[in-house]
Structures are given as C-alpha cells and as structure tokens.
Coordinates of C-alpha atoms in Angstrom, one line a residue:
M12 CA -3.6 0.1 8.7
T13 CA -0.8 2.6 9.7
Q14 CA 2.9 2.3 9.5
Q15 CA 6.0 4.5 9.5
P16 CA 5.9 6.5 6.3
L17 CA 7.7 5.2 3.2
R18 CA 7.2 7.6 0.4
G19 CA 5.1 9.7 2.8
V20 CA 2.2 7.2 3.2
T21 CA 1.0 7.2 6.8
S22 CA -2.1 4.9 6.4
L23 CA -4.1 3.0 3.8
R24 CA -7.8 2.0 3.9
F25 CA -10.2 0.4 1.4
N26 CA -13.7 1.7 1.2
Q27 CA -16.6 -0.6 2.4
D28 CA -16.8 -2.7 -0.8
Q29 CA -13.1 -2.5 -1.6
S30 CA -13.7 -0.8 -5.0
C31 CA -11.6 2.2 -3.9
F32 CA -8.8 2.9 -1.4
C33 CA -7.7 6.1 0.3
C34 CA -4.2 7.1 1.2
A35 CA -3.3 9.4 4.1
M36 CA 0.0 11.1 3.4
E37 CA 2.5 13.6 4.5
T38 CA 1.4 15.6 1.5
G39 CA -2.4 15.3 2.1
V40 CA -4.9 12.7 0.8
R41 CA -5.2 10.6 -2.3
I42 CA -8.2 8.6 -3.4
Y43 CA -7.9 5.8 -5.9
N44 CA -10.2 3.5 -7.9
V45 CA -9.0 -0.1 -7.7
E46 CA -10.2 -1.6 -11.0
P47 CA -9.1 0.0 -13.2
L48 CA -6.4 1.6 -11.1
M49 CA -6.7 5.4 -11.3
E50 CA -6.6 8.4 -9.1
K51 CA -10.1 9.7 -8.4
G52 CA -9.0 12.8 -6.6
H53 CA -6.7 14.3 -4.0
L54 CA -6.6 16.9 -1.2
D55 CA -3.2 18.7 -1.2
H56 CA -1.1 19.8 1.8
E57 CA -2.3 23.4 1.5
Q58 CA -5.9 22.2 2.0
V59 CA -5.5 19.6 4.8
G60 CA -1.9 19.5 5.9
S61 CA -0.3 16.1 6.6
M62 CA -2.8 13.4 7.4
G63 CA -2.8 10.5 9.9
L64 CA -6.1 8.7 8.9
V65 CA -8.6 8.9 6.0
E66 CA -11.8 6.9 5.8
M67 CA -14.2 6.9 2.8
L68 CA -18.0 6.4 2.9
H69 CA -18.6 4.0 0.0
R70 CA -18.0 6.1 -3.2
S71 CA -19.7 9.2 -1.8
N72 CA -18.4 12.8 -1.5
L73 CA -17.9 12.3 2.3
L74 CA -14.4 11.7 3.8
A75 CA -13.4 11.4 7.5
L76 CA -10.1 13.0 8.2
V77 CA -7.7 12.9 11.2
G78 CA -4.6 14.9 11.3
G79 CA -1.2 13.3 11.7
G80 CA 2.3 13.1 10.2
S81 CA 5.0 15.8 10.5
S82 CA 3.1 18.9 9.6
P83 CA -0.6 18.5 10.5
K84 CA -3.2 21.2 9.9
F85 CA -5.8 19.3 11.9
S86 CA -5.5 17.8 15.4
E87 CA -5.1 14.0 16.1
I88 CA -7.9 14.3 18.7
S89 CA -10.5 15.4 16.1
V90 CA -12.4 13.7 13.3
L91 CA -13.3 16.1 10.5
I92 CA -15.9 15.3 7.9
W93 CA -15.0 16.7 4.5
D94 CA -17.9 17.1 2.0
D95 CA -16.5 17.6 -1.5
A96 CA -19.9 18.3 -3.0
R97 CA -19.9 21.6 -1.2
E98 CA -19.2 24.6 -3.4
G99 CA -16.3 26.8 -2.8
K100 CA -12.5 26.7 -3.0
D101 CA -11.9 27.5 0.6
S102 CA -11.3 24.2 2.6
K103 CA -13.2 25.6 5.6
E104 CA -16.4 25.5 3.5
K105 CA -16.0 21.8 2.8
L106 CA -15.4 20.8 6.5
V107 CA -19.0 20.2 7.5
L108 CA -18.7 18.3 10.9
E109 CA -16.2 17.9 13.7
F110 CA -16.0 15.4 16.5
T111 CA -13.4 16.3 19.1
F112 CA -12.1 14.1 22.0
T113 CA -9.5 14.3 24.8
K114 CA -7.3 11.6 23.4
P115 CA -5.9 10.7 19.9
V116 CA -8.3 9.1 17.4
L117 CA -6.9 5.7 16.3
S118 CA -9.4 4.7 13.7
V119 CA -12.7 5.7 12.1
R120 CA -15.4 3.4 10.5
M121 CA -18.5 4.7 8.7
R122 CA -21.7 3.2 7.3
H123 CA -24.6 5.0 5.6
D124 CA -26.2 5.9 8.9
K125 CA -23.5 5.8 11.6
I126 CA -19.9 6.8 12.3
V127 CA -17.7 4.9 14.8
I128 CA -14.7 6.6 16.3
V129 CA -12.1 4.5 18.1
L130 CA -9.8 5.8 20.9
R131 CA -7.3 3.7 22.8
N132 CA -9.7 2.6 25.6
R133 CA -13.1 3.8 24.3
I134 CA -15.3 3.6 21.2
Y135 CA -18.0 6.2 20.3
V136 CA -20.9 5.6 17.9
Y137 CA -22.8 8.6 16.4
S138 CA -25.8 8.9 14.1
F139 CA -24.5 10.2 10.8
P140 CA -24.4 12.3 8.6
D141 CA -27.6 14.2 9.4
N142 CA -27.9 15.8 12.8
P143 CA -25.2 13.6 14.4
R144 CA -25.8 12.6 18.0
K145 CA -24.0 10.2 20.3
L146 CA -25.7 6.9 20.4
F147 CA -23.3 4.6 22.2
E148 CA -20.0 4.7 24.2
F149 CA -18.1 1.5 24.9
D150 CA -15.1 1.0 27.2
T151 CA -12.6 -1.4 25.7
R152 CA -9.4 -3.2 26.7
D153 CA -6.2 -1.3 25.8
N154 CA -6.5 -1.0 22.0
P155 CA -3.4 0.8 20.7
K156 CA -4.1 -0.1 17.1
G157 CA -7.7 1.1 17.2
L158 CA -9.0 -2.3 16.1
C159 CA -12.7 -2.4 15.1
D160 CA -14.9 -3.4 12.2
L161 CA -18.4 -2.2 11.2
C162 CA -20.7 -4.2 9.0
P163 CA -21.8 -2.0 5.9
S164 CA -24.9 -4.2 5.2
L165 CA -28.3 -2.5 5.4
E166 CA -29.7 -5.6 7.1
K167 CA -27.1 -5.9 9.8
Q168 CA -25.6 -3.2 12.0
L169 CA -22.9 -5.2 13.6
L170 CA -19.8 -3.7 15.4
V171 CA -16.9 -5.8 16.5
F172 CA -13.9 -4.8 18.7
P173 CA -11.5 -6.3 21.2
G174 CA -13.2 -7.4 24.4
H175 CA -12.1 -6.8 28.0
K176 CA -10.6 -10.2 28.4
C177 CA -7.3 -10.9 26.6
G178 CA -7.9 -12.5 23.2
S179 CA -11.7 -11.9 23.2
L180 CA -14.0 -10.2 20.7
Q181 CA -17.0 -8.1 21.5
L182 CA -19.9 -8.0 19.1
V183 CA -22.6 -5.4 19.4
D184 CA -25.8 -5.3 17.3
L185 CA -26.3 -1.5 17.0
S186 CA -29.9 -2.0 15.8
S187 CA -31.1 -3.9 18.8
T188 CA -29.2 -2.0 21.5
K189 CA -31.0 1.0 22.8
P190 CA -29.1 4.3 22.5
G191 CA -27.7 5.5 25.8
T192 CA -27.7 2.0 27.3
S193 CA -24.6 -0.1 27.7
S194 CA -26.3 -3.5 26.9
A195 CA -24.0 -6.4 27.5
P196 CA -22.4 -7.2 24.1
F197 CA -21.8 -10.8 23.1
T198 CA -18.3 -12.0 23.8
I199 CA -16.3 -14.6 21.8
N200 CA -13.1 -16.0 23.3
A201 CA -11.2 -16.1 20.1
H202 CA -7.5 -16.3 21.1
Q203 CA -5.2 -16.7 24.1
S204 CA -3.1 -13.6 23.3
D205 CA -4.3 -10.1 22.4
I206 CA -6.2 -9.5 19.2
A207 CA -4.1 -8.1 16.4
C208 CA -6.5 -8.0 13.4
V209 CA -10.3 -8.4 13.0
S210 CA -12.6 -8.3 10.1
L211 CA -16.3 -9.0 9.3
N212 CA -17.6 -10.4 6.0
Q213 CA -19.9 -8.2 3.9
P214 CA -23.3 -9.5 5.3
G215 CA -21.9 -9.5 8.9
T216 CA -22.5 -13.2 9.4
V217 CA -18.9 -14.2 10.0
V218 CA -16.0 -12.6 11.9
A219 CA -12.3 -13.4 11.3
S220 CA -9.6 -12.6 13.8
A221 CA -5.9 -13.2 14.4
S222 CA -3.9 -12.7 17.6
Q223 CA -0.6 -11.0 18.1
K224 CA 1.1 -14.4 17.6
G225 CA -0.3 -14.2 14.0
T226 CA 0.0 -17.9 13.2
L227 CA -3.8 -18.7 13.1
I228 CA -6.9 -17.0 11.8
R229 CA -10.1 -18.1 13.4
L230 CA -13.6 -17.6 12.0
F231 CA -16.7 -17.4 14.1
D232 CA -20.4 -17.3 13.3
T233 CA -21.7 -13.9 14.6
Q234 CA -25.1 -15.3 15.4
S235 CA -24.3 -18.6 17.2
K236 CA -20.7 -17.4 18.3
E237 CA -19.4 -20.9 17.3
K238 CA -16.0 -21.4 15.8
L239 CA -16.4 -22.3 12.1
V240 CA -12.9 -22.9 11.0
E241 CA -9.2 -22.3 11.9
L242 CA -6.8 -21.2 9.1
R243 CA -3.1 -21.5 9.5
R244 CA -1.0 -18.6 8.1
G245 CA 2.3 -20.2 9.1
T246 CA 4.3 -21.5 12.0
D247 CA 6.5 -18.5 12.7
P248 CA 4.9 -15.6 14.6
A249 CA 4.0 -12.6 12.4
T250 CA 2.1 -9.3 12.6
L251 CA -1.1 -9.4 10.5
Y252 CA -1.9 -6.2 8.8
C253 CA -5.1 -7.0 7.1
I254 CA -7.8 -9.7 6.7
N255 CA -10.5 -9.5 4.1
F256 CA -13.3 -11.7 2.8
S257 CA -14.3 -12.0 -0.9
H258 CA -17.6 -10.4 -1.8
D259 CA -19.5 -13.7 -1.6
S260 CA -17.4 -15.0 1.4
S261 CA -16.0 -17.9 -0.7
F262 CA -12.4 -16.9 0.0
L263 CA -10.4 -15.0 2.6
C264 CA -7.0 -13.2 2.2
A265 CA -4.6 -12.0 4.8
S266 CA -1.3 -10.0 4.7
S267 CA 1.5 -9.9 7.3
D268 CA 4.9 -8.4 8.0
K269 CA 6.4 -11.6 6.4
G270 CA 5.6 -10.0 3.0
T271 CA 3.3 -12.9 2.1
V272 CA -0.4 -12.6 1.1
H273 CA -2.2 -15.8 1.9
I274 CA -5.5 -16.9 0.2
F275 CA -7.8 -19.4 1.9
A276 CA -10.9 -21.1 0.5
L277 CA -14.0 -20.9 2.8
K278 CA -16.9 -22.2 0.7
D279 CA -15.0 -25.3 -0.4
P280 CA -12.4 -25.9 2.4
R281 CA -11.1 -29.0 0.5
L282 CA -9.2 -26.6 -1.7
N283 CA -7.0 -25.6 1.2
R284 CA -3.8 -27.4 1.8
R285 CA -3.4 -29.7 4.8
S286 CA -0.4 -30.6 6.8
A287 CA 1.5 -33.6 5.5
L288 CA 1.0 -35.2 9.0
A289 CA -2.8 -35.1 8.5
R290 CA -2.4 -37.9 5.9
V291 CA -0.4 -40.0 8.4
G292 CA -3.3 -40.7 10.6
K293 CA -3.4 -40.4 14.4
V294 CA -0.9 -38.1 16.1
G295 CA -0.4 -36.9 19.6
P296 CA -2.6 -34.1 21.1
M297 CA 0.0 -31.4 20.8
I298 CA 0.5 -32.0 17.0
G299 CA -3.2 -32.6 16.7
Q300 CA -4.2 -29.0 16.6
Y301 CA -1.4 -28.3 14.1
V302 CA -2.6 -31.0 11.8
D303 CA -6.3 -30.1 12.0
S304 CA -5.8 -26.5 10.8
Q305 CA -6.0 -25.6 7.1
W306 CA -3.2 -24.0 5.2
S307 CA -3.7 -21.5 2.4
L308 CA -4.6 -22.7 -1.0
A309 CA -2.4 -20.0 -2.7
S310 CA -0.1 -17.2 -1.7
F311 CA 2.1 -14.5 -3.2
T312 CA 4.8 -12.1 -2.0
V313 CA 5.1 -8.4 -1.8
P314 CA 8.1 -6.3 -0.4
A315 CA 8.4 -7.6 3.2
E316 CA 9.6 -4.3 4.6
S317 CA 6.4 -2.6 3.4
A318 CA 3.1 -3.0 5.2
C319 CA 0.1 -3.7 2.9
I320 CA -3.6 -4.1 2.8
C321 CA -5.3 -6.8 0.6
A322 CA -8.7 -7.4 -0.8
F323 CA -10.4 -9.4 -3.6
G324 CA -10.8 -8.0 -7.1
R325 CA -14.0 -8.3 -9.1
N326 CA -14.4 -11.8 -10.6
T327 CA -13.8 -11.9 -14.3
S328 CA -14.8 -15.6 -14.7
K329 CA -16.1 -18.4 -12.6
N330 CA -12.8 -20.1 -12.1
V331 CA -10.5 -17.1 -11.9
N332 CA -10.4 -14.9 -8.9
S333 CA -8.0 -12.1 -8.1
V334 CA -6.4 -10.5 -5.0
I335 CA -5.2 -6.9 -4.8
A336 CA -2.4 -5.9 -2.5
I337 CA -1.6 -2.2 -1.9
C338 CA 1.6 -1.3 -0.1
V339 CA 2.7 1.7 1.8
D340 CA 5.8 1.9 -0.4
G341 CA 3.4 3.1 -3.2
T342 CA 3.2 -0.3 -5.1
F343 CA 0.0 -2.0 -6.3
H344 CA 0.0 -5.7 -7.0
K345 CA -2.8 -7.8 -8.6
Y346 CA -2.6 -11.6 -8.6
V347 CA -5.1 -14.0 -10.2
F348 CA -5.6 -17.5 -8.6
T349 CA -7.5 -20.6 -9.6
P350 CA -9.2 -23.2 -7.3
D351 CA -6.3 -25.6 -7.8
G352 CA -3.9 -23.1 -6.1
N353 CA -2.2 -21.6 -9.2
C354 CA -1.4 -17.9 -8.5
N355 CA 0.1 -15.5 -11.0
R356 CA 0.8 -11.8 -11.1
E357 CA -1.5 -10.0 -13.5
A358 CA -0.6 -6.4 -12.8
F359 CA 2.0 -4.3 -11.0
D360 CA 1.9 -0.5 -10.7
V361 CA 3.2 2.4 -8.6
Y362 CA 0.0 4.1 -7.6
L363 CA 1.8 7.1 -6.2
D364 CA 3.1 7.9 -9.7
I365 CA -0.4 7.9 -11.1
C366 CA -1.5 11.5 -11.1
D367 CA -4.8 13.2 -11.8
D368 CA -4.9 16.9 -12.5
D369 CA -8.3 17.4 -10.9
D370 CA -8.7 18.3 -7.3
F371 CA -10.9 15.9 -5.4

C-alpha cells in the first residue's frame, strides 16, 4: 500500500505471516516486529536513499527494494535484492540480485521459491533466490496500483491479479503451469467495476476482493471459483487499502479511506450483523441484494486522512482476537474483539518513534 508521505512513509507492507512489517521511507527502510512492537532493523538513507517499495521474505535476511521518494539512490524500474547476512559494511556487497525493466515497478511479492514483479500492464515471475530465471510473463489489464497476491503456502503456488475484463480476477497455479507457456489462467468475474484490492488466505483456498466502489467485499473459492459470501463494508463508496484473513481464515479485516477498520466473521457468519430490513421479510429485488449481504461484526477507527494496513494479531485466548492497524502517519493501533462484537483498544504507539541502534 502506497500513499503520499506523511512523516516520510512512502509505503507499508506486512511480511507473509503478518508477524513483521516493513516501512519504505524518504529516509530509507525500517523493519518492525508486530508483537511485541519493536524495530528489528533499518537501512539508512546513506545506504539505500529514499525508498518507494520494500518487501520482506518471511523473517529472513532477504529484502526486495525499489527506489522512490524524493532522493532515490536506486531506480524505480529495478528491483534490488538486499541480503543482510552478507558480510561487509559497503552496501554494494549486500545487493546480491537486480531485476531491471523498462517501466516502473509497482509491487513485488515473494515466496520461498519465487519472486513476482508487477508493472502497470505486465507481471513477471522468476525462480528465486538461487539462479533466478524468468518462468512466466502475464499481460494484464491496466493495473496502476500493481495489485496482485501470492500464496505463501508450500502446498499451493497460487497467484492472483486483475483479469483483462473489468472487475475480473485471474488465478494462476504456478505449479501446474509449464514455464514459458501462457496457459489460460482461471478467471472469476468478481465485480462490475475495476478491482481495487485483492487478497488470498494463508492456504490459498479463498480469494477476497473489492472493487473501486468499495462497498462490498466478495469471497470466492479458488478451486471451484464459486462465490462463497458477500460482505458489506458500508453504503458510501470508499477506497479500500487492505484486506487480510486471520491465520485460520475464521475472520477477515479491511481498511479504507473512511478511517474505519471492519472485522467480519467467516467461519461463523451468524456473528456478522444483518440489515434491519432482513428481519422484515420479503423485499423488492433492488433492496434484496442489500439485505442479503453481511455487515461487519465489529469495527474501530483510525485517523481517516492516513492510509493504513491491517492484519490479525496472535490469539491470546479462544474468545479474544485482535486486529493490528499500521498507518502511514506513524501510528500503531491494536484492538481486541470478542465474538459478540465488542471491540476495545488494547495498544497505541508511534512506531516511527521507536528506535533501535543496530543497523539491519
């Protein structure tokens, strides 16, 4: 997720299991542990310049870097792999790989054996990190946000991105597609307007998406391509920044430019709120769709002018779950919620003020 810098933050990303997040900044890179919140390391401006994008590979020593901001040292058309385990103070010694293109890189996704690089109209997949070679190339619909998600599971190598048709999703199983071939990916007609946000659950069995309208989040089975459920964020249009599943896919959270983080129940949808009209009985077809969708079981607010990413914290007990929201204004919010919809703030911090003296 990228936004105009507040406090110099250009983009924020969780790692694959949401236990860490990385922060691309005008002043370099910062890496944080989520629970407990602490800085794990940083790369300063002298080493890397201003950064546009940073992507972590789990909790390993590898980072993917893309230059950006007002004083970049690296180009926006290149992805550089930084290996912090390499000895040496000179940053050149830690830059172990470079992928260069003709157009700006909009997002990067990694898994233990592959790296996916997203340009505005094309997606590249390489084997990674040993002897990288190009495996696939996919043309896409105009994708200015670089939308894409990659399943981190060892069992499933699923890639999802906007399809050619407006509002559609393309799913590609990278394990069953032969490298070098452009096998027809599966298409899901998810929305009527362009896709604005897309996310896979941890095992890659469910994909969630929202359109530019931002009122509904739809979930589909990645195997059967059938719609599983429709979740209603609200009635006013909004820009969704982030959608994430809980680790066991029991819940889903979503953040938008309305400054509200919504939490939905997936495993037990009866916990979600319904429209008051749903209790009235039969209604006309127009209102029917509105009535059928499920509303969030709980929600909380963060500063509306500040984009944020959200994810689930580690469960502390059976009936208490938590959601973490990390905002580009430098704030960290943790809320706990119960199945009956109670939601209370448990922690607030300014992560940009947390310093660690060690280099990354």
